Structures are given as C-alpha cells and as structure tokens.
Short mmCIF file of C-alpha atoms in Angstrom, two decimals:
data_model
loop_
_atom_site.label_atom_id
_atom_site.label_comp_id
_atom_site.label_asym_id
_atom_site.label_seq_id
_atom_site.Cartn_x
_atom_site.Cartn_y
_atom_site.Cartn_z
CA MET J 1 -28.27 9.24 8.42
CA THR J 2 -28.11 5.71 9.97
CA SER J 3 -28.41 3.64 6.75
CA PRO J 4 -27.69 5.24 3.48
CA GLN J 5 -29.31 3.96 0.34
CA SER J 6 -26.02 3.25 -1.31
CA VAL J 7 -22.26 3.82 -0.63
CA ALA J 8 -19.72 4.62 -3.46
CA ILE J 9 -16.14 4.24 -2.47
CA VAL J 10 -13.65 5.87 -4.85
CA GLY J 11 -10.16 4.25 -4.58
CA GLY J 12 -9.41 0.37 -3.87
CA GLY J 13 -6.45 0.80 -1.69
CA MET J 14 -6.38 -0.37 2.07
CA GLY J 15 -8.50 2.70 3.03
CA GLY J 16 -11.22 2.05 0.44
CA PHE J 17 -11.36 -1.71 1.12
CA SER J 18 -11.30 -1.31 4.85
CA THR J 19 -14.28 0.99 4.77
CA ALA J 20 -16.22 -1.65 2.64
CA HIS J 21 -15.22 -4.40 4.83
CA GLU J 22 -16.09 -2.61 7.96
CA LEU J 23 -19.51 -1.59 6.52
CA ARG J 24 -20.50 -5.09 5.96
CA HIS J 25 -18.87 -6.26 9.22
CA ARG J 26 -21.30 -3.55 11.04
CA GLY J 27 -24.47 -4.95 9.24
CA TYR J 28 -24.94 -2.49 6.43
CA GLU J 29 -26.97 -4.27 3.69
CA GLY J 30 -27.19 -1.73 1.02
CA PRO J 31 -25.08 -1.34 -2.16
CA ILE J 32 -21.56 -0.67 -1.86
CA THR J 33 -19.49 0.09 -4.95
CA ILE J 34 -15.48 0.18 -5.03
CA LEU J 35 -14.32 2.23 -8.00
CA ASP J 36 -10.71 1.87 -9.05
CA PRO J 37 -9.14 1.79 -12.32
CA PHE J 38 -6.80 -0.99 -11.17
CA GLY J 39 -9.54 -3.11 -10.07
CA ALA J 40 -10.10 -5.26 -7.03
CA PRO J 41 -8.08 -3.89 -3.86
CA TYR J 42 -4.65 -5.16 -3.18
CA ASP J 43 -2.00 -4.86 -0.34
CA ARG J 44 0.77 -2.27 -1.19
CA PRO J 45 3.38 -3.09 1.50
CA PRO J 46 4.52 -6.18 -0.54
CA LEU J 47 5.32 -4.22 -3.58
CA SER J 48 8.73 -3.35 -2.61
CA LYS J 49 9.27 -6.63 -0.66
CA ASP J 50 7.80 -10.07 -1.35
CA TYR J 51 5.87 -9.08 -4.48
CA PHE J 52 8.87 -7.31 -5.86
CA LEU J 53 10.91 -10.44 -5.15
CA GLN J 54 8.28 -12.59 -6.70
CA GLU J 55 7.82 -14.56 -3.48
CA ARG J 56 4.18 -13.69 -3.64
CA SER J 57 1.92 -13.39 -6.81
CA ALA J 58 -0.63 -10.64 -7.70
CA GLU J 59 -3.35 -12.96 -6.31
CA ASP J 60 -1.54 -13.58 -3.10
CA ILE J 61 -1.57 -9.76 -2.27
CA GLN J 62 -5.19 -9.27 -3.00
CA LEU J 63 -6.69 -7.75 0.31
CA ILE J 64 -9.52 -10.64 0.25
CA LYS J 65 -10.31 -13.53 -1.97
CA SER J 66 -12.24 -12.55 -5.11
CA GLU J 67 -15.34 -14.49 -4.10
CA TRP J 68 -15.81 -12.20 -1.04
CA TYR J 69 -17.10 -9.26 -3.19
CA ALA J 70 -20.00 -11.21 -4.73
CA GLU J 71 -20.84 -13.03 -1.52
CA HIS J 72 -20.98 -9.51 0.28
CA ASN J 73 -22.61 -7.82 -2.67
CA VAL J 74 -19.85 -5.46 -3.04
CA THR J 75 -19.24 -4.36 -6.95
CA VAL J 76 -15.70 -3.72 -7.88
CA LEU J 77 -15.76 -1.46 -10.93
CA ALA J 78 -12.34 -1.03 -12.61
CA GLU J 79 -13.01 2.52 -13.94
CA LYS J 80 -11.51 5.86 -13.05
CA VAL J 81 -13.88 8.40 -11.33
CA VAL J 82 -13.84 11.81 -12.82
CA SER J 83 -16.45 13.68 -10.67
CA ILE J 84 -18.31 13.18 -7.63
CA HIS J 85 -21.89 14.65 -7.11
CA PRO J 86 -22.60 14.70 -3.55
CA ASN J 87 -25.76 16.61 -3.67
CA GLU J 88 -27.09 14.26 -6.38
CA GLY J 89 -25.71 11.29 -4.76
CA VAL J 90 -23.80 9.83 -7.72
CA VAL J 91 -20.20 9.64 -8.84
CA VAL J 92 -19.28 9.57 -12.43
CA THR J 93 -16.57 7.57 -14.39
CA GLU J 94 -14.33 8.33 -17.41
CA ALA J 95 -16.60 5.71 -19.22
CA ASP J 96 -19.47 8.07 -18.27
CA THR J 97 -20.93 5.38 -15.87
CA LYS J 98 -23.01 7.00 -13.16
CA VAL J 99 -22.69 4.92 -9.91
CA PRO J 100 -25.17 5.88 -7.05
CA GLY J 101 -23.64 6.89 -3.82
CA GLU J 102 -25.76 8.59 -1.30
CA VAL J 103 -22.66 8.65 0.71
CA ILE J 104 -19.49 8.80 -1.09
CA VAL J 105 -16.05 7.84 0.36
CA LEU J 106 -12.76 9.24 -0.99
CA ALA J 107 -10.02 6.95 -0.69
CA THR J 108 -8.05 8.30 -3.61
CA GLY J 109 -4.51 7.91 -1.88
CA GLY J 110 -1.73 9.75 -3.56
CA VAL J 111 0.85 10.04 -6.40
CA ALA J 112 4.47 9.40 -6.06
CA ARG J 113 6.02 12.97 -5.31
CA LYS J 114 8.15 13.98 -8.14
CA LEU J 115 11.61 15.51 -8.03
CA HIS J 116 11.54 18.90 -9.55
CA ILE J 117 14.94 18.58 -11.19
CA PRO J 118 16.12 18.23 -15.06
CA GLY J 119 15.71 14.64 -16.24
CA ASN J 120 12.91 13.59 -13.91
CA ASP J 121 10.78 12.62 -16.88
CA LEU J 122 13.35 10.23 -18.55
CA ASP J 123 12.23 6.69 -19.08
CA THR J 124 14.75 5.19 -16.85
CA VAL J 125 13.40 7.44 -13.89
CA LEU J 126 10.79 5.33 -12.08
CA GLN J 127 8.50 5.44 -9.16
CA LEU J 128 6.90 2.76 -6.90
CA ARG J 129 3.41 3.04 -6.05
CA THR J 130 1.39 0.25 -7.99
CA LYS J 131 1.49 -3.42 -8.78
CA GLU J 132 2.57 -2.10 -12.39
CA ASP J 133 5.26 0.09 -11.11
CA ALA J 134 6.86 -3.00 -9.14
CA ASP J 135 6.75 -4.84 -12.30
CA LYS J 136 8.24 -2.27 -14.29
CA LEU J 137 11.10 -1.71 -11.71
CA ARG J 138 11.57 -5.45 -11.20
CA GLU J 139 11.96 -5.87 -15.12
CA ALA J 140 14.25 -2.86 -15.40
CA ILE J 141 16.82 -4.07 -12.77
CA ALA J 142 16.92 -7.57 -13.89
CA GLY J 143 20.34 -9.23 -14.86
CA GLY J 144 22.62 -7.11 -12.53
CA LYS J 145 21.74 -3.81 -13.36
CA ARG J 146 22.79 -0.58 -11.33
CA LEU J 147 20.01 0.93 -9.49
CA THR J 148 20.12 4.42 -8.16
CA ILE J 149 17.56 5.13 -5.31
CA ILE J 150 16.86 8.79 -4.46
CA GLY J 151 15.22 8.78 -1.07
CA ALA J 152 16.31 6.43 1.86
CA GLY J 153 12.88 6.21 3.57
CA LEU J 154 10.92 3.34 4.00
CA ILE J 155 10.21 2.56 0.48
CA GLY J 156 13.92 3.32 -0.53
CA ALA J 157 15.31 1.45 2.18
CA GLU J 158 13.21 -1.55 1.30
CA VAL J 159 13.69 -1.57 -2.28
CA ALA J 160 17.65 -1.28 -1.84
CA SER J 161 17.46 -4.35 0.16
CA SER J 162 15.10 -6.36 -2.37
CA ALA J 163 17.23 -5.10 -5.32
CA LEU J 164 20.23 -6.75 -3.84
CA LYS J 165 18.51 -9.87 -3.86
CA HIS J 166 17.62 -9.47 -7.58
CA GLY J 167 21.40 -9.23 -8.06
CA ALA J 168 21.43 -5.42 -8.63
CA SER J 169 24.13 -2.94 -7.57
CA VAL J 170 22.47 -0.31 -5.67
CA THR J 171 23.40 3.32 -4.76
CA LEU J 172 21.25 5.00 -2.15
CA ILE J 173 20.99 8.72 -1.95
CA ASP J 174 19.42 10.95 0.78
CA PRO J 175 20.12 14.52 1.92
CA SER J 176 19.92 13.45 5.52
CA GLU J 177 22.92 11.70 7.45
CA THR J 178 20.69 9.37 9.25
CA PRO J 179 17.22 9.03 7.69
CA LEU J 180 14.19 7.61 9.73
CA VAL J 181 15.09 9.65 12.84
CA PRO J 182 11.82 10.97 13.53
CA ALA J 183 10.23 7.45 13.20
CA VAL J 184 12.56 5.14 15.21
CA GLY J 185 14.86 7.71 17.17
CA GLU J 186 18.57 8.12 16.44
CA THR J 187 20.05 5.06 17.82
CA LEU J 188 18.12 2.78 15.88
CA ALA J 189 18.09 4.79 12.89
CA LYS J 190 21.83 4.85 12.67
CA ARG J 191 21.89 0.86 13.00
CA LEU J 192 19.37 0.60 10.33
CA HIS J 193 21.00 2.91 8.06
CA ALA J 194 24.53 1.56 8.76
CA MET J 195 23.08 -2.07 7.50
CA HIS J 196 22.74 -0.66 3.82
CA THR J 197 26.76 -0.30 3.73
CA GLU J 198 27.21 -3.61 5.56
CA LYS J 199 25.07 -5.32 2.77
CA GLY J 200 27.01 -3.70 -0.04
CA VAL J 201 24.84 -0.80 -0.94
CA THR J 202 26.68 2.45 -1.90
CA VAL J 203 25.05 5.12 0.59
CA VAL J 204 25.45 8.71 -0.48
CA ARG J 205 24.51 11.75 1.44
CA GLY J 206 23.47 14.39 -1.05
CA ILE J 207 20.77 16.30 -2.75
CA PRO J 208 20.08 15.52 -6.45
CA THR J 209 20.20 18.40 -8.94
CA GLU J 210 20.18 16.90 -12.28
CA ILE J 211 19.49 13.47 -13.90
CA PHE J 212 20.90 12.93 -17.38
CA VAL J 213 21.77 10.06 -19.73
CA ASP J 214 25.24 9.55 -21.44
CA GLN J 215 27.49 6.68 -22.36
CA ASP J 216 27.72 5.52 -18.59
CA GLY J 217 23.84 5.36 -18.36
CA THR J 218 21.53 7.28 -16.31
CA ASN J 219 23.54 9.54 -14.00
CA VAL J 220 22.28 11.39 -11.02
CA ARG J 221 24.49 14.49 -10.08
CA THR J 222 24.08 15.93 -6.69
CA GLU J 223 24.66 19.42 -5.30
CA ASP J 224 28.50 18.94 -4.59
CA GLY J 225 29.10 18.04 -8.29
CA GLU J 226 29.42 14.46 -7.68
CA THR J 227 27.90 12.16 -10.17
CA TYR J 228 26.47 8.63 -9.67
CA ALA J 229 26.01 6.35 -12.85
CA GLY J 230 23.37 3.78 -13.21
CA ASP J 231 21.03 2.07 -15.19
CA VAL J 232 17.80 2.85 -13.74
CA VAL J 233 16.84 5.43 -11.02
CA LEU J 234 13.94 5.06 -8.64
CA VAL J 235 12.62 8.18 -6.84
CA GLY J 236 11.21 7.53 -3.38
CA ILE J 237 10.45 10.71 -1.71
CA GLY J 238 6.92 10.47 -0.57
CA ILE J 239 3.46 11.01 -2.08
CA ILE J 240 1.41 13.83 -3.00
CA PRO J 241 -2.36 13.39 -1.96
CA LEU J 242 -4.95 13.26 -4.60
CA THR J 243 -7.43 15.53 -3.70
CA ASP J 244 -8.84 16.68 -7.21
CA LEU J 245 -12.18 15.24 -6.99
CA ALA J 246 -12.80 16.76 -3.58
CA GLU J 247 -11.63 20.12 -4.77
CA ASP J 248 -13.64 20.06 -7.82
CA ALA J 249 -16.78 19.23 -5.63
CA GLY J 250 -16.06 22.20 -3.54
CA LEU J 251 -14.70 20.46 -0.43
CA GLU J 252 -12.05 22.17 1.60
CA GLU J 253 -8.39 20.63 1.32
CA ASP J 254 -5.14 21.66 2.87
CA ASN J 255 -2.51 19.03 1.89
CA GLY J 256 -5.22 16.37 1.81
CA THR J 257 -8.97 16.55 1.95
CA LEU J 258 -9.92 17.99 5.37
CA VAL J 259 -12.02 15.80 7.60
CA ASP J 260 -13.25 15.87 11.25
CA GLU J 261 -12.77 13.03 13.71
CA ALA J 262 -15.22 10.99 12.04
CA GLN J 263 -13.61 11.17 8.65
CA ARG J 264 -16.30 13.43 7.38
CA THR J 265 -15.42 16.12 4.98
CA THR J 266 -17.05 19.59 4.58
CA HIS J 267 -19.81 17.88 2.88
CA PRO J 268 -21.93 15.89 5.21
CA ASN J 269 -22.55 13.00 2.80
CA VAL J 270 -18.83 12.65 1.75
CA TYR J 271 -16.07 11.01 3.86
CA ALA J 272 -12.34 11.00 3.10
CA VAL J 273 -10.01 8.10 4.41
CA GLY J 274 -6.33 7.04 4.26
CA ASP J 275 -3.50 9.14 2.61
CA SER J 276 -5.71 11.61 0.96
CA SER J 277 -7.60 12.72 4.02
CA ARG J 278 -6.09 15.17 6.85
CA THR J 279 -7.88 15.62 10.09
CA ARG J 280 -8.79 19.09 11.34
CA LEU J 281 -9.66 19.04 14.95
CA ARG J 282 -12.64 20.86 16.24
CA ASP J 283 -10.62 23.86 17.54
CA GLY J 284 -9.20 24.26 14.12
CA THR J 285 -5.76 22.37 14.72
CA LEU J 286 -4.62 20.56 11.63
CA LEU J 287 -2.92 17.36 12.51
CA ARG J 288 -0.16 16.02 10.35
CA ARG J 289 -1.21 13.99 7.45
CA ALA J 290 -0.70 10.26 7.87
CA GLU J 291 0.63 7.93 4.99
CA HIS J 292 0.75 4.71 6.83
CA TRP J 293 -0.90 1.39 5.98
CA GLU J 294 -2.54 1.13 9.47
CA HIS J 295 -3.78 4.71 9.31
CA ALA J 296 -5.51 3.90 6.13
CA MET J 297 -7.09 0.79 7.75
CA ASN J 298 -8.18 2.51 10.87
CA THR J 299 -9.71 5.84 8.98
CA GLY J 300 -11.83 3.09 6.88
CA LYS J 301 -13.05 1.59 10.12
CA THR J 302 -14.03 4.86 11.60
CA ALA J 303 -15.59 6.21 8.40
CA ALA J 304 -17.82 3.01 8.33
CA ALA J 305 -18.95 3.42 11.66
CA ALA J 306 -19.66 7.25 11.25
CA ILE J 307 -21.63 6.43 8.12
CA LEU J 308 -23.92 3.98 10.07
CA GLY J 309 -24.32 6.54 12.89
CA GLN J 310 -22.42 4.11 15.26
CA ASP J 311 -19.95 4.83 17.98
CA LEU J 312 -16.79 5.48 16.60
CA PRO J 313 -13.87 2.93 17.14
CA VAL J 314 -10.95 3.91 19.54
CA HIS J 315 -7.46 3.30 17.88
CA SER J 316 -4.18 2.53 19.44
CA ALA J 317 -1.18 4.68 19.17
CA PRO J 318 -0.14 4.87 15.46
CA TRP J 319 1.98 2.02 14.44
CA PHE J 320 4.16 1.03 11.30
CA TRP J 321 6.61 -1.57 10.27
CA SER J 322 9.40 -2.00 7.85
CA ASP J 323 11.29 -4.89 6.56
CA ARG J 324 15.01 -4.67 5.07
CA HIS J 325 18.09 -6.58 4.99
CA GLY J 326 16.55 -9.52 6.79
CA VAL J 327 15.24 -7.60 9.83
CA HIS J 328 11.94 -6.29 10.82
CA VAL J 329 11.41 -2.98 12.37
CA GLU J 330 8.44 -1.63 14.03
CA GLY J 331 7.50 1.61 15.62
CA VAL J 332 4.64 2.82 17.80
CA GLY J 333 3.65 6.21 19.16
CA ALA J 334 5.95 9.17 18.87
CA MET J 335 9.58 8.87 18.99
CA TRP J 336 10.25 12.54 19.46
CA THR J 337 8.72 14.86 22.21
CA GLU J 338 10.14 18.39 23.02
CA HIS J 339 10.88 17.25 26.65
CA GLY J 340 11.63 13.84 28.10
CA GLU J 341 14.13 11.16 27.59
CA THR J 342 14.95 8.29 25.49
CA VAL J 343 15.93 4.88 26.83
CA ILE J 344 17.97 2.42 24.72
CA ARG J 345 17.74 -1.53 25.16
CA GLU J 346 20.96 -3.19 24.16
CA VAL J 347 21.73 -6.87 23.77
CA ASP J 348 25.55 -7.57 23.52
CA GLY J 349 26.00 -3.99 23.04
CA VAL J 350 23.84 -3.83 19.85
CA PRO J 351 20.63 -1.37 20.29
CA VAL J 352 17.53 -3.38 19.73
CA ALA J 353 14.96 -1.03 21.15
CA ALA J 354 14.27 2.53 21.91
CA PHE J 355 11.70 3.90 24.30
CA ARG J 356 10.57 7.61 24.42
CA LEU J 357 9.15 8.76 27.80
CA ASN J 358 7.66 12.41 28.20
CA GLU J 359 8.32 14.60 31.03
CA ASN J 360 5.86 12.86 33.25
CA GLY J 361 7.71 9.47 32.80
CA GLU J 362 4.96 8.14 30.65
CA LEU J 363 6.05 6.05 27.68
CA VAL J 364 4.85 7.84 24.47
CA GLY J 365 7.05 6.03 21.84
CA CYS J 366 8.78 2.84 21.32
CA ALA J 367 10.62 1.31 18.18
CA ALA J 368 12.46 -2.06 17.88
CA ILE J 369 14.20 -4.29 15.70
CA ASP J 370 13.21 -8.07 15.52
CA ASP J 371 11.39 -7.56 18.68
CA ALA J 372 7.45 -7.18 17.63
CA LEU J 373 6.26 -8.37 20.98
CA ALA J 374 8.24 -5.41 22.72
CA VAL J 375 6.43 -3.04 20.44
CA ARG J 376 3.00 -4.77 21.17
CA ALA J 377 3.76 -4.34 24.82
CA ALA J 378 4.65 -0.80 24.46
CA ARG J 379 1.61 0.10 22.37
CA ARG J 380 -0.65 -1.22 25.18
CA ILE J 381 1.63 0.80 27.65
CA ILE J 382 1.20 3.98 25.71
CA ASP J 383 -2.50 3.48 25.25
CA ARG J 384 -2.98 2.89 29.03
CA LYS J 385 -0.60 5.90 29.89
CA ILE J 386 1.20 3.73 32.29
CA THR J 387 4.21 5.33 34.04
CA VAL J 388 7.37 3.00 33.44
CA ASP J 389 10.68 2.51 35.11
CA PRO J 390 13.52 3.48 32.48
CA ALA J 391 15.74 0.88 34.23
CA GLN J 392 13.47 -1.84 33.26
CA LEU J 393 12.99 -0.68 29.95
CA ALA J 394 16.84 -0.92 29.33
CA ASP J 395 16.90 -4.35 30.92
CA PRO J 396 16.88 -6.82 27.89
CA THR J 397 15.88 -9.48 30.51
CA PHE J 398 12.81 -7.68 31.59
CA ASN J 399 9.46 -8.89 29.95
CA LEU J 400 7.60 -5.62 28.95
CA LYS J 401 4.43 -7.82 28.71
CA LYS J 402 4.58 -7.47 32.75
CA LEU J 403 3.95 -3.68 32.51
CA ALA J 404 1.10 -3.82 29.98
CA LYS J 405 -1.21 -5.89 31.92
CA MET L 1 -11.62 -39.16 14.60
CA SER L 2 -7.80 -38.89 14.41
CA GLU L 3 -5.59 -40.22 17.27
CA ALA L 4 -4.94 -37.68 20.08
CA ILE L 5 -1.28 -36.47 20.71
CA ASN L 6 -0.40 -36.05 24.34
CA ILE L 7 1.67 -32.68 23.99
CA GLY L 8 2.60 -32.63 27.90
CA SER L 9 1.37 -31.29 31.16
CA VAL L 10 -0.83 -28.32 31.56
CA ASP L 11 2.09 -26.81 33.56
CA ASP L 12 4.28 -26.96 30.47
CA ILE L 13 2.87 -23.95 28.78
CA ASP L 14 2.44 -20.90 30.84
CA GLU L 15 -0.79 -18.81 30.47
CA GLY L 16 -0.31 -16.44 27.64
CA GLU L 17 2.21 -18.82 25.98
CA ALA L 18 1.99 -21.27 23.12
CA LYS L 19 3.84 -24.46 22.16
CA VAL L 20 4.43 -25.35 18.58
CA ILE L 21 3.87 -29.07 17.56
CA SER L 22 5.52 -29.55 14.18
CA ALA L 23 3.71 -30.82 11.15
CA ALA L 24 5.92 -33.76 11.09
CA GLU L 25 4.94 -34.79 14.75
CA ALA L 26 1.01 -33.69 14.25
CA GLY L 27 0.97 -35.70 10.94
CA THR L 28 -0.44 -32.31 9.36
CA GLU L 29 0.27 -30.27 6.47
CA ASP L 30 1.29 -27.28 8.73
CA ASP L 31 2.54 -26.75 12.02
CA ILE L 32 0.20 -26.44 14.91
CA ALA L 33 0.31 -23.83 17.87
CA VAL L 34 -1.26 -24.87 21.02
CA PHE L 35 -2.15 -21.78 23.19
CA HIS L 36 -2.84 -21.65 26.79
CA ALA L 37 -5.10 -18.74 26.89
CA GLU L 38 -5.88 -16.26 29.70
CA ASP L 39 -9.29 -17.94 30.29
CA GLY L 40 -7.27 -21.01 31.48
CA ASN L 41 -8.07 -22.94 28.65
CA PHE L 42 -6.21 -24.41 25.67
CA TYR L 43 -6.75 -23.84 22.01
CA ALA L 44 -5.03 -25.00 18.75
CA LEU L 45 -4.66 -23.31 15.41
CA ASN L 46 -2.38 -23.70 12.37
CA ASP L 47 0.70 -21.78 13.25
CA GLU L 48 0.55 -19.52 10.60
CA CYS L 49 -1.20 -16.30 9.90
CA THR L 50 -3.51 -16.40 7.07
CA HIS L 51 -2.32 -12.85 5.96
CA GLU L 52 1.27 -13.55 5.55
CA THR L 53 3.50 -16.20 6.75
CA ALA L 54 4.10 -15.64 10.47
CA SER L 55 4.05 -17.81 13.42
CA LEU L 56 1.08 -17.11 15.63
CA ALA L 57 2.77 -18.95 18.31
CA ASP L 58 5.13 -15.99 18.62
CA GLY L 59 2.00 -13.56 19.04
CA TRP L 60 0.76 -11.55 21.70
CA ILE L 61 -2.08 -13.63 23.53
CA GLU L 62 -4.61 -11.46 25.23
CA GLY L 63 -7.97 -12.99 26.59
CA THR L 64 -8.82 -15.53 24.01
CA GLU L 65 -7.31 -13.75 21.00
CA VAL L 66 -3.81 -13.88 19.53
CA GLU L 67 -2.24 -11.20 17.62
CA CYS L 68 0.16 -11.95 14.85
CA PRO L 69 3.68 -10.63 15.78
CA VAL L 70 4.29 -9.24 12.11
CA HIS L 71 1.21 -7.23 11.00
CA SER L 72 -1.11 -7.15 13.89
CA ALA L 73 -3.96 -9.32 12.51
CA LYS L 74 -5.86 -10.91 15.26
CA PHE L 75 -7.48 -14.43 15.52
CA CYS L 76 -9.94 -15.80 17.83
CA LEU L 77 -8.47 -18.77 19.56
CA LYS L 78 -11.81 -20.46 20.20
CA SER L 79 -13.14 -20.40 16.57
CA GLY L 80 -9.76 -19.33 14.47
CA GLU L 81 -12.13 -16.35 13.18
CA ALA L 82 -10.03 -13.46 11.86
CA MET L 83 -10.95 -10.58 14.15
CA CYS L 84 -9.12 -7.79 12.59
CA MET L 85 -7.54 -7.02 9.28
CA PRO L 86 -5.28 -7.46 7.53
CA ALA L 87 -6.28 -11.06 8.01
CA THR L 88 -9.63 -11.76 6.54
CA ILE L 89 -9.42 -15.57 6.35
CA ALA L 90 -9.88 -17.86 9.62
CA ALA L 91 -7.08 -19.73 10.89
CA ARG L 92 -7.68 -23.56 11.03
CA THR L 93 -8.57 -24.74 14.36
CA HIS L 94 -7.74 -28.16 15.95
CA LYS L 95 -9.50 -29.92 19.08
CA VAL L 96 -7.70 -29.77 22.24
CA GLU L 97 -8.71 -31.41 25.49
CA VAL L 98 -7.11 -31.40 28.98
CA VAL L 99 -7.40 -35.07 30.60
CA ASP L 100 -5.79 -35.85 34.11
CA GLY L 101 -3.44 -32.74 33.83
CA ASP L 102 -2.31 -33.68 30.19
CA VAL L 103 -3.04 -31.46 27.13
CA LEU L 104 -4.19 -33.59 24.22
CA LEU L 105 -4.15 -32.30 20.83
CA TYR L 106 -6.51 -33.86 17.98
CA PRO L 107 -4.77 -32.76 14.80
CA ASN L 108 -7.22 -32.14 12.02
CA VAL L 109 -10.22 -32.27 14.08
CA PRO L 110 -11.69 -28.66 13.52
CA VAL L 111 -13.45 -27.02 16.53
CA ALA L 112 -16.44 -24.66 15.74
CA GLU L 113 -16.25 -23.27 19.16
CA GLN L 114 -14.93 -24.56 22.44
CA ALA L 115 -16.20 -23.87 25.79
#
C-alpha cells in the first residue's frame, strides 16, 4: 500500500499528531481523522511546568494553530473510540460515529499507574496526565496547601518544583534513595535529588502502604510506620499503556501493542505509535517500552513513512529533558552499560555532566545540567560511534562540538 | 526599507556562532540573532524559538540550520522554516548583507530565501 484511501488516528497526543503532520509533510493527500475525546492535540510536558504555573495557556500548548487542521484537511473529532475494525477499514466511536480508516494508527498513550494500596481512590488522591488533571491539581493546592507526592521521577520532581512556586509545602516520597540513576547516572541524579531538600521540599525515602483521612488531612503511611499528613496527594509512578482497542481487534500485545520497526502491528493495516506501542525486533527480542515525548514524535514520523511506503527515517539516540528548581536537565543514549566507565565533568567542584563510555571507548550516553549544547554534541558523537578521550570529556574548557564534527 | 545596522566585522562572529542584537538596538519587538552559518553566509532570525521561549542564538548551528537548545526544534536559517517538530511555526527572518567585510542587518526586512 503506497497511498491509503483514508487514515484514522486514534489519540491526539504527540504520537497521533506527529503521524498526521508527517503524513501531510510527506505528501499524503487523502482524508486524515484524529479522534480524541479531548479534542485538538496539545503538548503534555508543560502540564507539570509552565501550564501548571499558568505561564502558558491552554491555547499556548496546542501542538499547532487550530487553522492548520482545516488548511491541511485534517479532521479532529472529539469523540472516544470504542472499537476498531481493520478488515472493514473503519473505527467506531462511543457516539456510534463510523470513521473511515483504511489505515488505522493507534496513538492511545496510557493512563496513570495506580497505587494498589488502601485509600488510592480518595478524592484527594490525584494524578497528572491531562490538562484537566493539571487544572484540578493546581486548584487543589492553591493557597498554601500541603502536597504529598508519591514518586520522585520526572513528573513528581517537576511538580514538586512547580508546587513550591504556587506556595504549597511539598513532601516527596520515593522508595529509592536516588531516583533517576538509570536516566542520568548516579552523580547527576544525586545532585538533582539533593536540590529538592535545598529548595525546601521534605524528601522521604519510603514505600507507601496506605492513604487515609483524619483530622490532620490526607495522610500517607509508609512501610516503616511513619505517617505524612497533607491536603492533597499526587501519585506519579508511571503509566499503564492503553491497549484495549488493539486487544479487542485481535492484535498482539505485551505491555504495549506489539509493533515492528516500521510501527506496524500484527495487522498489516494497523500501526501503533508512542507510549502504547512496544517494538518487537525480527528475531523476537522485545525492546523496553519507551514513554518519552521524543519517542512519540519519532514513532509517528516512522509510521507516516511506512504507511506511504517510503524509506523509514533514521532517528538519533533517544533523548529526554526535564526542568525543575530552575535547572534544565537533558539525557541522551544509555547511561548504563554492563561494561565501561562513566566520566564526570565538573565546574568548580559541581558535577555538570556525565558521560558513559562502553568497553570500546565509544560514547553511548550523556546527561548534563544546564548544558544543552554538550548533550547535542554528545548525541552526534553517539550516533557517529566516535571514540572519545575521557580526559577531554572531563575537561570543562574542552568544546565537545569539536569531537562531533 | 529600514536602515541597516552595522553589527560589526565578519570576523567578529565565528562560523557556527551567533550574535544577538537586542530589540532596543534593532528597533524591533524581539531580539534578533545573526548567525554565521557553515556555508559561510550570515542569516538573521528572531532570537526566539516559535515552540517555547528559548534563545536560538544559543542553539546548535549545523549547515544552514539551527537546533533550539531546549527542545531540539530545527529552523532553516535561510527561510526561517520550522524543519522539525515541536516547532511548527516559521521563525521570522531579517535580511543580512555583507559589505566590505561588515555585516549589515536590516531589521524587519524579511527574507524569503537568501542565496
């Protein structure tokens, strides 16, 4: 198939939008429909940062100006899809609207993972996945409330920082001593985690066992019997991929709808992209499911190329960013390998970047705080498999750009 | 056509680097970044990523594109076109000329595509 009659995209996150945008960018002229109960696609990273802080409005976080959809003949249907019928080339919504989709793209994302402990369904236990969630959380902590965050990963850490700016007092609970080690390496993870305490967040290492309400408010009890009182609890412990539509249609799934390297599912006319998809290589190896913004964008681009029978784009080493407590952190590639070494770059005794080399001396991962150019250079060095000199990496006066050329 | 501003000699901006001309100096609403691209030519864009506030002058210049230092959006220096999501809106261009070894910036004079 080189040009399908129609494309139906289920889900309007970055993955769904990226697919639609790239299909048009690559010259596809047939009808495209994006179906999402929340309507036009918007960017989610600002939900824990500038949207949460009301520095950007709902309009500001739209992925593209609303005129674009009409100008490019892309229909956005604010309805929930209840079933897909790839053999008939149609998807069906809750309102029983039947939308043609000779090709169907599943960009269904995921739902916030729940804590399976007593009290997890209390009204004061919130999650952050949508714009509505962000509005609700902001409202709930207004006026100097006490926020307890369970999970100190990217979302938890970013909300902790943003909530301080809203005047909330924040308790951050995580089972690990230093969250984010796999993403940025131990040295930078320690520096980042220590910032919470420096900025006034109460940091707790513990495993929550129960949430209950009493005269002190909404309390979180941890495994060691300690209790942390607050007004609102945010649970930020990852997501569960939404694969119901794929499963009901008989597609294979395993913690994500299984796709090949072209994002094609086990049905030839159905593709899956973003958080809800998981790649199975030709030899059967299952890759770890990725939950990053860039992954959603890239898989959308790949699906668009595959749908049109074009060469698949080559993507760089995976990359992510986070913003908290006034610093910008980025990571690229893999900061963990079984063999190899980690090189730390320091400025005035403070670690600013970490580099992971494999046993052949090739750079495979880099993370940096407030040095985006170093990460951009590192990404190119990783992509080109350039052997590097650890002494140069450690030298803050050495410009990495020289190695990347 | 607005007056040109002499922003200095071509040697003042290394290849692969950029210089920011403030809005006050340029008489414009936004700061302008003047880039010395790897094709040897000079180009100017509003110094702000159209996706989210970030200085493009701090970005990674490769060939005739600049990559935003914050979320990796890419812009064509010649046309301002957004080459890569998350940016989907073009950056505003301003005409630049090199005369007798000096870089002349014409604020608010857009450039469809420079040679």
